[in-house]
Tab-separated table of C-alpha atoms in Angstrom:
chain	number	residue	atom	x	y	z
A	246	MET	CA	-106.353	-7.835	-157.061
A	247	ALA	CA	-104.474	-6.380	-154.114
A	248	GLY	CA	-101.393	-4.487	-155.217
A	249	ARG	CA	-98.087	-4.025	-153.453
A	250	ASP	CA	-99.063	-0.578	-152.143
A	251	GLU	CA	-102.043	-2.054	-150.300
A	252	CYS	CA	-99.875	-4.132	-147.980
A	253	PRO	CA	-97.944	-2.390	-145.193
A	254	THR	CA	-95.217	-5.003	-145.372
A	255	GLU	CA	-94.309	-8.050	-147.394
A	256	ILE	CA	-91.880	-9.770	-145.060
A	257	LEU	CA	-92.603	-13.453	-145.604
A	258	ALA	CA	-91.658	-14.270	-142.018
A	259	PRO	CA	-92.859	-11.272	-139.963
A	260	PHE	CA	-90.774	-12.004	-136.895
A	261	SER	CA	-90.985	-9.568	-134.039
A	262	ARG	CA	-88.037	-9.207	-131.689
A	263	ALA	CA	-89.893	-11.431	-129.225
A	264	GLU	CA	-90.357	-14.169	-131.840
A	265	LEU	CA	-86.689	-13.973	-132.787
A	266	ALA	CA	-85.793	-14.302	-129.083
A	267	LEU	CA	-87.991	-17.423	-128.994
A	268	LEU	CA	-86.033	-19.045	-131.824
A	269	ASP	CA	-82.797	-17.992	-130.150
A	270	ALA	CA	-83.869	-19.641	-126.875
A	271	VAL	CA	-84.680	-22.888	-128.707
A	272	GLY	CA	-81.248	-22.841	-130.306
A	273	GLN	CA	-79.528	-22.269	-126.961
A	274	CYS	CA	-81.185	-24.754	-124.624
A	275	GLY	CA	-83.534	-27.142	-126.488
A	276	ASP	CA	-85.762	-27.831	-123.489
A	277	LEU	CA	-89.240	-26.365	-124.000
A	278	ALA	CA	-89.765	-25.726	-120.295
A	279	GLU	CA	-86.505	-23.743	-120.177
A	280	VAL	CA	-87.466	-21.912	-123.380
A	281	ALA	CA	-90.743	-20.909	-121.719
A	282	ARG	CA	-88.885	-19.701	-118.622
A	283	ARG	CA	-86.399	-17.645	-120.617
A	284	THR	CA	-89.065	-16.002	-122.762
A	285	GLY	CA	-91.530	-15.462	-119.912
A	286	THR	CA	-94.324	-17.519	-121.498
A	287	ARG	CA	-96.172	-20.742	-120.800
A	288	HIS	CA	-95.169	-24.086	-122.242
A	289	GLY	CA	-98.287	-24.359	-124.383
A	290	SER	CA	-97.867	-20.825	-125.689
A	291	VAL	CA	-94.309	-21.621	-126.782
A	292	GLU	CA	-95.501	-24.467	-129.008
A	293	ARG	CA	-98.319	-22.380	-130.498
A	294	ARG	CA	-95.928	-19.547	-131.286
A	295	LEU	CA	-93.469	-21.951	-132.912
A	296	ASP	CA	-96.294	-23.418	-135.006
A	297	ARG	CA	-97.254	-19.906	-136.120
A	298	LEU	CA	-93.672	-19.192	-137.208
A	299	ASP	CA	-93.620	-22.467	-139.186
A	300	ARG	CA	-96.764	-21.402	-141.035
A	301	ALA	CA	-95.365	-17.916	-141.697
A	302	VAL	CA	-92.290	-19.305	-143.454
A	303	GLY	CA	-93.982	-22.354	-144.928
A	304	THR	CA	-91.540	-24.895	-143.531
A	305	PRO	CA	-90.695	-26.249	-140.044
A	306	LEU	CA	-88.207	-24.051	-138.203
A	307	THR	CA	-87.969	-26.385	-135.208
A	308	LEU	CA	-87.843	-30.146	-134.752
A	309	ARG	CA	-89.819	-31.086	-131.662
A	310	GLY	CA	-90.200	-34.289	-129.742
A	311	GLY	CA	-91.850	-34.636	-126.364
A	312	HIS	CA	-90.565	-31.801	-124.182
A	313	THR	CA	-87.565	-30.944	-126.363
A	314	ALA	CA	-87.004	-28.858	-129.461
A	315	ARG	CA	-84.105	-27.924	-131.681
A	316	LEU	CA	-83.711	-25.682	-134.691
A	317	SER	CA	-84.022	-27.203	-138.135
A	318	ALA	CA	-81.671	-26.085	-140.905
A	319	ALA	CA	-84.359	-23.589	-141.951
A	320	GLY	CA	-84.694	-22.379	-138.357
A	321	SER	CA	-80.962	-21.726	-138.069
A	322	ARG	CA	-81.037	-19.849	-141.365
A	323	MET	CA	-84.002	-17.714	-140.318
A	324	LEU	CA	-82.470	-16.976	-136.902
A	325	ALA	CA	-79.339	-15.637	-138.597
A	326	ALA	CA	-81.429	-13.668	-141.107
A	327	GLY	CA	-83.575	-12.218	-138.322
A	328	ARG	CA	-80.559	-11.127	-136.299
A	329	ARG	CA	-79.143	-9.419	-139.362
A	330	PHE	CA	-82.488	-7.767	-140.150
A	331	PHE	CA	-82.964	-6.219	-136.705
A	332	HIS	CA	-79.315	-5.213	-136.562
A	333	GLN	CA	-79.829	-3.302	-139.803
A	334	ILE	CA	-82.960	-1.662	-138.339
A	335	ASP	CA	-80.949	-0.432	-135.353
A	336	LEU	CA	-78.092	0.801	-137.528
A	337	ALA	CA	-80.425	2.647	-139.885
A	338	ALA	CA	-82.316	4.211	-136.955
A	339	ARG	CA	-79.100	5.317	-135.326
A	340	THR	CA	-77.813	6.873	-138.540
A	341	HIS	CA	-80.958	8.497	-139.950
A	342	ILE	CA	-83.305	9.031	-136.990
A	343	PHE	CA	-80.795	9.724	-134.213
A	344	GLY	CA	-78.054	11.237	-136.361
A	345	HIS	CA	-77.273	12.774	-139.713
A	346	GLY	CA	-74.929	10.394	-141.535
A	347	SER	CA	-71.294	11.461	-141.502
A	348	GLU	CA	-72.300	15.106	-140.706
A	349	ALA	CA	-69.402	16.368	-142.820
A	350	VAL	CA	-69.180	17.165	-146.521
A	351	ASP	CA	-65.402	16.694	-146.417
A	352	ALA	CA	-65.554	13.167	-144.998
A	353	PRO	CA	-63.211	10.790	-146.861
A	354	GLU	CA	-64.741	8.334	-149.300
A	355	VAL	CA	-62.152	5.681	-148.363
A	356	LEU	CA	-60.630	5.482	-144.879
A	357	SER	CA	-57.344	3.609	-144.476
A	358	ILE	CA	-57.223	2.015	-141.033
A	359	ALA	CA	-54.695	-0.207	-139.248
A	360	THR	CA	-56.118	-2.559	-136.610
A	361	THR	CA	-54.663	-4.923	-134.042
A	362	GLU	CA	-57.492	-7.391	-134.760
A	363	PRO	CA	-59.058	-8.087	-138.179
A	364	LEU	CA	-62.323	-6.148	-138.402
A	365	PRO	CA	-65.372	-8.381	-138.945
A	366	ASP	CA	-66.840	-8.166	-142.458
A	367	GLN	CA	-70.070	-6.835	-140.961
A	368	VAL	CA	-68.289	-3.713	-139.670
A	369	VAL	CA	-66.958	-3.005	-143.158
A	370	GLU	CA	-70.389	-3.559	-144.707
A	371	ASP	CA	-72.226	-1.469	-142.108
A	372	ALA	CA	-69.754	1.402	-142.464
A	373	ALA	CA	-70.436	1.442	-146.206
A	374	ALA	CA	-74.222	1.117	-145.810
A	375	THR	CA	-74.869	3.546	-142.944
A	376	LEU	CA	-71.923	5.956	-142.981
A	377	GLY	CA	-71.112	6.013	-146.696
A	378	LEU	CA	-67.538	5.135	-145.727
A	379	LEU	CA	-65.365	2.529	-147.460
A	380	LEU	CA	-62.761	0.951	-145.148
A	381	SER	CA	-59.355	-0.148	-146.358
A	382	VAL	CA	-58.173	-2.341	-143.468
A	383	ARG	CA	-54.655	-3.439	-142.591
A	384	HIS	CA	-54.038	-5.924	-139.776
A	385	HIS	CA	-50.887	-5.289	-137.731
A	386	SER	CA	-49.459	-5.711	-134.260
A	387	PRO	CA	-50.293	-2.880	-131.810
A	388	HIS	CA	-46.834	-1.370	-132.223
A	389	GLN	CA	-46.998	-1.489	-136.037
A	390	ALA	CA	-50.525	-0.063	-136.160
A	391	VAL	CA	-49.494	3.028	-134.193
A	392	ALA	CA	-46.264	3.321	-136.198
A	393	GLU	CA	-48.235	3.377	-139.458
A	394	LEU	CA	-50.488	6.139	-138.109
A	395	ALA	CA	-47.450	8.114	-136.939
A	396	GLY	CA	-45.817	7.666	-140.361
A	397	TYR	CA	-48.877	8.965	-142.259
A	398	GLN	CA	-49.404	5.576	-143.901
A	399	VAL	CA	-52.994	5.267	-142.591
A	400	ASP	CA	-55.717	7.712	-141.520
A	401	ALA	CA	-56.714	5.828	-138.358
A	402	ALA	CA	-55.571	3.060	-136.031
A	403	CYS	CA	-57.662	0.764	-133.868
A	404	THR	CA	-55.422	-0.269	-130.982
A	405	TRP	CA	-55.207	-0.677	-127.204
A	406	SER	CA	-53.330	0.791	-124.276
A	407	LEU	CA	-52.936	-0.101	-120.617
A	408	GLY	CA	-54.659	2.905	-119.135
A	409	PRO	CA	-56.907	5.755	-120.297
A	410	PRO	CA	-57.262	6.426	-124.070
A	411	ARG	CA	-54.270	8.344	-125.294
A	412	GLU	CA	-52.539	9.435	-128.475
A	413	PRO	CA	-49.036	7.873	-128.316
A	414	VAL	CA	-47.824	9.544	-131.543
A	415	GLU	CA	-46.326	12.943	-132.246
A	416	ARG	CA	-48.644	13.885	-135.127
A	417	ALA	CA	-52.016	15.449	-134.346
A	418	THR	CA	-54.518	12.710	-133.522
A	419	ARG	CA	-57.838	12.392	-131.714
A	420	GLY	CA	-58.802	9.344	-129.634
A	421	HIS	CA	-62.295	7.819	-129.539
A	422	HIS	CA	-63.090	5.254	-126.859
A	423	ILE	CA	-64.228	1.847	-128.149
A	424	LEU	CA	-64.332	-0.537	-125.202
A	425	ASP	CA	-63.199	-0.963	-121.633
A	426	ASP	CA	-61.530	-4.318	-122.224
A	427	PRO	CA	-61.244	-6.781	-119.283
A	428	LEU	CA	-58.810	-9.676	-119.598
A	429	TRP	CA	-59.128	-13.378	-118.834
A	430	VAL	CA	-56.523	-16.140	-118.729
A	431	ILE	CA	-56.246	-19.024	-121.208
A	432	LEU	CA	-55.293	-22.356	-119.601
A	433	PRO	CA	-54.734	-25.878	-120.917
A	434	ARG	CA	-57.731	-28.017	-119.991
A	435	ASP	CA	-55.533	-30.399	-117.968
A	436	HIS	CA	-54.042	-27.583	-115.851
A	437	PRO	CA	-54.581	-28.091	-112.065
A	438	LEU	CA	-56.484	-24.768	-111.836
A	439	ALA	CA	-58.664	-25.338	-114.907
A	440	GLY	CA	-61.522	-26.575	-112.721
A	441	HIS	CA	-61.748	-23.268	-110.811
A	442	ASP	CA	-64.222	-20.561	-111.818
A	443	GLN	CA	-61.652	-17.850	-111.058
A	444	VAL	CA	-57.888	-17.951	-110.720
A	445	SER	CA	-55.324	-15.521	-109.346
A	446	LEU	CA	-52.264	-14.204	-111.149
A	447	GLY	CA	-50.213	-15.027	-108.052
A	448	ASP	CA	-50.946	-18.729	-108.539
A	449	LEU	CA	-49.750	-18.587	-112.152
A	450	ARG	CA	-46.466	-16.697	-111.810
A	451	GLU	CA	-44.293	-19.816	-112.166
A	452	GLU	CA	-46.031	-20.969	-115.367
A	453	ASN	CA	-44.909	-20.542	-118.974
A	454	TRP	CA	-46.484	-17.406	-120.480
A	455	VAL	CA	-46.699	-15.931	-123.958
A	456	SER	CA	-47.459	-12.272	-124.668
A	457	GLU	CA	-47.545	-9.666	-127.411
A	458	THR	CA	-45.988	-6.200	-127.398
A	459	GLY	CA	-48.273	-3.214	-126.995
A	460	PRO	CA	-48.234	0.117	-128.862
A	461	GLY	CA	-45.703	1.662	-126.456
A	462	ALA	CA	-43.412	-1.407	-126.617
A	463	GLU	CA	-45.000	-2.570	-123.350
A	464	VAL	CA	-45.323	-6.306	-122.785
A	465	LEU	CA	-48.964	-6.974	-121.937
A	466	VAL	CA	-48.500	-9.858	-119.487
A	467	ALA	CA	-45.593	-8.158	-117.703
A	468	ARG	CA	-47.591	-4.929	-117.242
A	469	VAL	CA	-50.652	-6.812	-115.963
A	470	PHE	CA	-48.554	-8.613	-113.333
A	471	GLN	CA	-46.845	-5.359	-112.310
A	472	ALA	CA	-50.207	-3.581	-111.963
A	473	ALA	CA	-51.268	-6.375	-109.582
A	474	GLY	CA	-48.137	-5.793	-107.445
A	475	LEU	CA	-46.423	-8.958	-108.664
A	476	PRO	CA	-43.111	-9.497	-110.467
A	477	ALA	CA	-43.385	-10.469	-114.110
A	478	PRO	CA	-43.248	-14.228	-114.820
A	479	ALA	CA	-39.717	-15.540	-115.208
A	480	ARG	CA	-40.701	-17.708	-118.191
A	481	LEU	CA	-42.302	-15.180	-120.527
A	482	GLN	CA	-41.993	-15.401	-124.295
A	483	VAL	CA	-42.723	-12.170	-126.189
A	484	THR	CA	-43.761	-12.620	-129.818
A	485	GLY	CA	-46.252	-11.553	-132.457
A	486	ALA	CA	-49.985	-12.130	-132.074
A	487	SER	CA	-50.213	-14.919	-134.672
A	488	VAL	CA	-47.291	-16.864	-133.170
A	489	ALA	CA	-48.742	-16.395	-129.681
A	490	ARG	CA	-52.036	-17.916	-130.820
A	491	GLY	CA	-50.207	-20.946	-132.195
A	492	ILE	CA	-48.315	-21.436	-128.927
A	493	LEU	CA	-51.568	-21.185	-126.972
A	494	ARG	CA	-53.353	-23.650	-129.230
A	495	ARG	CA	-50.585	-26.209	-128.688
A	496	GLY	CA	-50.896	-25.766	-124.922
A	497	ASP	CA	-47.209	-24.835	-124.534
A	498	ALA	CA	-47.988	-21.675	-122.534
A	499	MET	CA	-50.812	-19.608	-121.134
A	500	GLY	CA	-51.840	-16.113	-122.127
A	501	LEU	CA	-54.468	-13.400	-121.874
A	502	GLY	CA	-57.609	-12.918	-123.947
A	503	SER	CA	-60.397	-10.341	-123.963
A	504	PRO	CA	-63.615	-9.360	-125.767
A	505	THR	CA	-61.664	-7.383	-128.379
A	506	HIS	CA	-58.788	-9.865	-128.653
A	507	PRO	CA	-60.670	-13.142	-128.114
A	508	ALA	CA	-59.096	-16.246	-126.722
A	509	VAL	CA	-58.140	-19.095	-128.998
A	510	LEU	CA	-61.114	-21.438	-129.172
A	511	ALA	CA	-59.946	-25.040	-128.957
A	512	PRO	CA	-61.248	-28.151	-127.137
A	513	SER	CA	-57.927	-28.452	-125.296
A	514	LEU	CA	-58.173	-24.950	-123.762
A	515	VAL	CA	-60.362	-23.210	-121.183
A	516	ARG	CA	-60.720	-19.543	-120.244
A	517	ARG	CA	-61.080	-18.395	-116.654
A	518	SER	CA	-61.785	-15.050	-115.010
A	519	LEU	CA	-58.954	-13.446	-113.056
A	520	VAL	CA	-59.448	-12.389	-109.450
A	521	GLU	CA	-57.449	-9.194	-110.067
A	522	ARG	CA	-59.798	-8.073	-112.928
A	523	PRO	CA	-57.080	-6.535	-115.137
A	524	ARG	CA	-58.280	-4.276	-117.960
A	525	ARG	CA	-57.006	-2.380	-120.942
A	526	THR	CA	-58.574	0.333	-123.096
A	527	THR	CA	-59.323	-0.125	-126.788
A	528	SER	CA	-59.495	3.087	-128.811
A	529	LEU	CA	-59.782	4.436	-132.336
A	530	LEU	CA	-57.075	7.013	-133.094
A	531	VAL	CA	-57.755	9.223	-136.120
A	532	ASP	CA	-56.226	12.133	-137.971
A	533	PRO	CA	-58.779	14.898	-137.203
A	534	THR	CA	-57.908	16.771	-140.393
A	535	ILE	CA	-59.058	13.745	-142.422
A	536	VAL	CA	-61.763	12.117	-140.269
A	537	PRO	CA	-64.503	14.389	-138.813
A	538	ARG	CA	-65.318	13.921	-135.147
A	539	ALA	CA	-68.901	12.696	-135.727
A	540	LEU	CA	-67.794	10.150	-138.324
A	541	ALA	CA	-65.004	8.813	-136.093
A	542	ALA	CA	-67.401	8.490	-133.137
A	543	ARG	CA	-69.875	6.485	-135.204
A	544	LEU	CA	-67.154	4.217	-136.573
A	545	ALA	CA	-65.882	3.592	-133.024
A	546	ALA	CA	-69.458	2.686	-132.010
A	547	LEU	CA	-69.734	0.215	-134.912
A	548	ILE	CA	-66.505	-1.490	-133.868
A	549	ALA	CA	-67.574	-1.663	-130.203
A	550	ASP	CA	-70.923	-3.118	-131.276
A	551	SER	CA	-69.228	-5.908	-133.239
A	552	HIS	CA	-66.942	-6.836	-130.333
A	553	LEU	CA	-69.849	-6.987	-127.873
A	554	ARG	CA	-71.927	-9.181	-130.196
A	555	ARG	CA	-69.006	-11.543	-130.742
A	556	PHE	CA	-68.370	-11.724	-127.006
A	557	ALA	CA	-72.032	-12.568	-126.284
A	558	GLU	CA	-72.055	-15.261	-128.992
A	559	ARG	CA	-68.739	-16.958	-128.211
A	560	HIS	CA	-68.418	-16.470	-124.455
A	561	ARG	CA	-72.009	-16.562	-123.252
A	562	ASP	CA	-71.036	-18.788	-120.320
A	563	LEU	CA	-69.052	-15.914	-118.779
A	564	LEU	CA	-72.248	-13.855	-118.617
A	565	HIS	CA	-73.557	-16.210	-115.930
A	566	GLU	CA	-71.001	-14.554	-113.604
A	567	SER	CA	-72.406	-11.395	-112.038
A	568	TRP	CA	-69.218	-9.399	-112.658
A	569	TRP	CA	-69.145	-10.121	-116.388
A	570	ALA	CA	-72.904	-9.573	-116.707
A	571	ARG	CA	-72.528	-6.186	-115.009
A	572	TRP	CA	-69.594	-5.238	-117.261
A	573	TYR	CA	-71.535	-6.248	-120.379
A	574	ALA	CA	-74.557	-4.233	-119.266
A	575	GLU	CA	-72.398	-1.158	-118.688
A	576	GLN	CA	-70.619	-1.431	-122.032
A	577	SER	CA	-73.747	-2.087	-124.096
A	578	GLY	CA	-75.821	0.575	-122.321
A	579	ARG	CA	-78.262	-1.953	-120.859
A	580	ARG	CA	-79.551	-2.429	-117.355
A	581	PRO	CA	-78.208	-5.524	-115.566
A	582	GLY	CA	-80.532	-8.474	-115.917
A	583	THR	CA	-81.579	-7.889	-119.526
A	584	ASP	CA	-81.030	-10.479	-122.237
A	585	PRO	CA	-77.259	-10.711	-122.855
A	586	GLY	CA	-77.803	-12.217	-126.306
A	587	ALA	CA	-79.722	-9.262	-127.700
A	588	GLU	CA	-77.727	-7.023	-129.969
A	589	PRO	CA	-76.509	-3.726	-128.560
A	590	SER	CA	-77.344	-0.577	-130.501
A	591	PRO	CA	-74.769	2.141	-129.876
A	592	GLY	CA	-75.759	5.730	-130.407
A	593	MET	CA	-79.406	5.495	-129.315
A	594	PRO	CA	-80.574	7.488	-126.305
A	595	PRO	CA	-80.366	5.578	-122.987
A	596	GLY	CA	-83.674	3.869	-122.248
A	597	ALA	CA	-85.048	4.319	-125.768
A	598	ARG	CA	-86.865	1.246	-126.998
A	599	LYS	CA	-86.009	-0.252	-130.357
A	600	LEU	CA	-88.212	-0.249	-133.428
A	601	ASP	CA	-90.058	-3.503	-134.014
A	602	VAL	CA	-91.902	-4.952	-137.021
A	603	GLU	CA	-95.276	-3.514	-135.990
A	604	ASP	CA	-93.737	-0.042	-135.821
A	605	LEU	CA	-92.361	-0.479	-139.333
A	606	HIS	CA	-95.863	-1.425	-140.557
A	607	LEU	CA	-97.224	1.921	-139.399
A	608	LEU	CA	-94.358	4.048	-140.689
A	609	ARG	CA	-94.210	2.275	-144.040
A	610	ALA	CA	-97.935	2.737	-144.554
A	611	VAL	CA	-97.583	6.496	-144.043
A	612	ALA	CA	-94.584	6.603	-146.393
A	613	ARG	CA	-96.343	4.625	-149.142
A	614	HIS	CA	-99.665	6.448	-149.035
A	615	GLY	CA	-98.369	9.947	-148.498
A	616	SER	CA	-100.430	11.017	-145.488
A	617	ILE	CA	-101.758	9.918	-142.123
A	618	ASN	CA	-105.326	10.027	-143.437
A	619	ARG	CA	-104.798	7.652	-146.382
A	620	ALA	CA	-102.535	5.353	-144.350
A	621	ALA	CA	-105.138	5.092	-141.578
A	622	ALA	CA	-107.772	3.999	-144.112
A	623	VAL	CA	-105.504	1.231	-145.426
A	624	LEU	CA	-104.691	0.086	-141.885
A	625	SER	CA	-108.400	0.142	-140.956
A	626	ILE	CA	-107.916	2.484	-138.010
A	627	SER	CA	-108.913	6.101	-137.462
A	628	GLN	CA	-106.629	8.975	-138.365
A	629	SER	CA	-106.476	10.133	-134.745
A	630	ALA	CA	-105.622	6.603	-133.538
A	631	LEU	CA	-102.745	6.295	-136.013
A	632	THR	CA	-101.486	9.752	-135.048
A	633	ARG	CA	-101.563	8.818	-131.356
A	634	ARG	CA	-99.718	5.530	-131.955
A	635	ILE	CA	-96.932	7.235	-133.858
A	636	HIS	CA	-96.809	10.013	-131.258
A	637	ARG	CA	-96.374	7.410	-128.494
A	638	LEU	CA	-93.654	5.802	-130.586
A	639	GLU	CA	-91.894	9.180	-130.822
A	640	GLN	CA	-92.046	9.520	-127.042
A	641	ASP	CA	-90.697	5.995	-126.491
A	642	LEU	CA	-87.843	6.482	-128.960
A	643	GLY	CA	-87.051	10.050	-127.987
A	644	ALA	CA	-86.991	11.005	-131.672
A	645	ARG	CA	-89.189	12.971	-134.046
A	646	LEU	CA	-90.911	10.868	-136.733
A	647	LEU	CA	-93.850	13.040	-137.865
A	648	LEU	CA	-93.727	16.350	-139.696
A	649	ARG	CA	-96.739	18.443	-138.737
A	650	SER	CA	-97.810	21.393	-140.894
A	651	PRO	CA	-101.032	23.246	-141.868
A	652	ARG	CA	-101.233	21.001	-144.930
A	653	GLY	CA	-101.307	17.823	-142.855
A	654	THR	CA	-99.075	15.305	-141.142
A	655	SER	CA	-96.414	13.157	-142.820
A	656	LEU	CA	-93.122	11.493	-141.974
A	657	THR	CA	-89.979	13.537	-141.512
A	658	GLY	CA	-87.216	13.362	-144.097
A	659	PRO	CA	-84.858	11.346	-141.828
A	660	THR	CA	-87.626	8.812	-141.157
A	661	ARG	CA	-88.230	8.379	-144.890
A	662	ARG	CA	-84.515	7.862	-145.452
A	663	PHE	CA	-84.529	5.323	-142.617
A	664	LEU	CA	-87.281	3.315	-144.340
A	665	ARG	CA	-85.518	3.466	-147.708
A	666	GLN	CA	-82.364	2.169	-146.033
A	667	LEU	CA	-84.320	-0.887	-144.869
A	668	ASP	CA	-85.593	-1.883	-148.324
A	669	ARG	CA	-82.498	-3.963	-149.051
A	670	SER	CA	-82.548	-5.566	-145.606
A	671	GLU	CA	-86.187	-6.531	-146.048
A	672	GLY	CA	-85.291	-8.065	-149.398
A	673	GLU	CA	-82.547	-10.138	-147.749
A	674	PHE	CA	-85.042	-11.345	-145.135
A	675	GLN	CA	-87.531	-12.315	-147.841
A	676	ASP	CA	-84.831	-14.134	-149.816
A	677	ALA	CA	-83.861	-16.148	-146.732
A	678	ALA	CA	-87.486	-17.207	-146.178
A	679	LEU	CA	-87.925	-18.134	-149.851
A	680	THR	CA	-84.723	-20.162	-149.798
A	681	CYS	CA	-85.867	-22.062	-146.706
A	682	ARG	CA	-89.238	-22.722	-148.293
A	683	SER	CA	-87.720	-24.081	-151.512
A	684	VAL	CA	-84.803	-26.037	-150.041
A	685	ASP	CA	-86.727	-27.621	-147.161
A	686	ARG	CA	-89.975	-28.247	-149.008
A	687	THR	CA	-89.390	-31.999	-148.946
A	688	ALA	CA	-88.052	-32.137	-145.391
A	689	VAL	CA	-90.095	-34.210	-142.976
A	690	PRO	CA	-90.231	-32.664	-139.501
A	691	TYR	CA	-89.285	-34.806	-136.560
A	692	ARG	CA	-92.234	-35.737	-134.395
A	693	PRO	CA	-92.378	-38.109	-131.435
A	694	VAL	CA	-93.268	-41.649	-132.363
A	695	ARG	CA	-96.635	-42.568	-130.949
A	696	ARG	CA	-97.157	-46.272	-130.538
A	697	PRO	CA	-100.648	-47.502	-131.453
A	698	ARG	CA	-102.750	-48.286	-128.448
A	699	GLN	CA	-103.041	-52.023	-127.926
A	700	PRO	CA	-106.632	-53.310	-127.655
A	701	ALA	CA	-107.614	-54.572	-124.266
A	702	PRO	CA	-107.477	-58.389	-124.063
A	703	SER	CA	-110.910	-59.873	-124.525
A	704	ALA	CA	-112.346	-62.059	-121.819
A	705	THR	CA	-112.259	-65.727	-122.661
């Protein structure tokens, strides 16, 4: 009987990045012809690939009828699990293959941080999993966050400024850039300018505005108008962030949102690009005596990654504008024109391709069987062919994966740690597939109703 060591991988749903992009396209548009266009495949190939994914999981992931398709409950679950799985691959590669963990023996076990926006749970989890860092997070206004850092109440502050990154406190701090943060305007849906793709600040000066106070006691809206050469709005209410969100949701005023401080999402509101393209800078300020430089840089990259993913998920329509698409490409390190929904992976060399499932098969086989020679036999390829494939992978990634010595060839220590880091993520992926298989076992997939062909009338 075949044992566990004889199988390079046991992922129940062996999705590649391309297959995950296929499910994502189905979830976004639902039209099979458009899915084929977005994924660069033919219509018939799309259906065959979807059928293959159904068989891999053991339950329908899509509900298809005619020329349309939509994700089933199992498909939505597997799409989320797949996104998480590949995100963990990228994080583990960045930490173990392209870096060396926190790179400091004196790194704090728990980092107290004040932020102007609540950090997503995934940032906290990823910091613990990949950096060995536990985050104790406090949510404050920009002014309070900087005040807590200045008063030695926290070790770091995630905040923004209107201009280049700076350290607006007297104590010794070091700034790490997170995101160049463009702003948009939030309008009531019934506003006369809500139907425009872009609006100008000059056309909105007489409106009611609401704003928060920045770290230097600067009023965000007032500074944005002044930077555009305009006087601040006469009707401007300055308040805390939570109160401002409530005012915006009621439609009593308009305000500014951004990728790091997202707009209030409500059916009664719309967001529009501003002609003036105002921006602010989001930074991580740390106490350098507590937080090593390498650790702070990686934490800043994790936070930037989470903001970019949230922006792509919640504000995908803005990416149809060339300006926003170009900004997103610059911030995520991608070339313009690539898929805006794919997850950015900060910290990897520019142009380096990402590890996919097939790559993991090869590396895991070497790790499990202890040498290139034994792994090649299990994979049914020659030793030289396996060596060449991993060597090409090293060249594509710009990272060293093999350790070559007179005694033979094996994986480097960082690569082995990378694979061990993925064990839990693989288990989560397997659990998601098993759950879909058990929960949806009795589900009947939607298929188009085919009417029986009526017999031709007989001659009388």
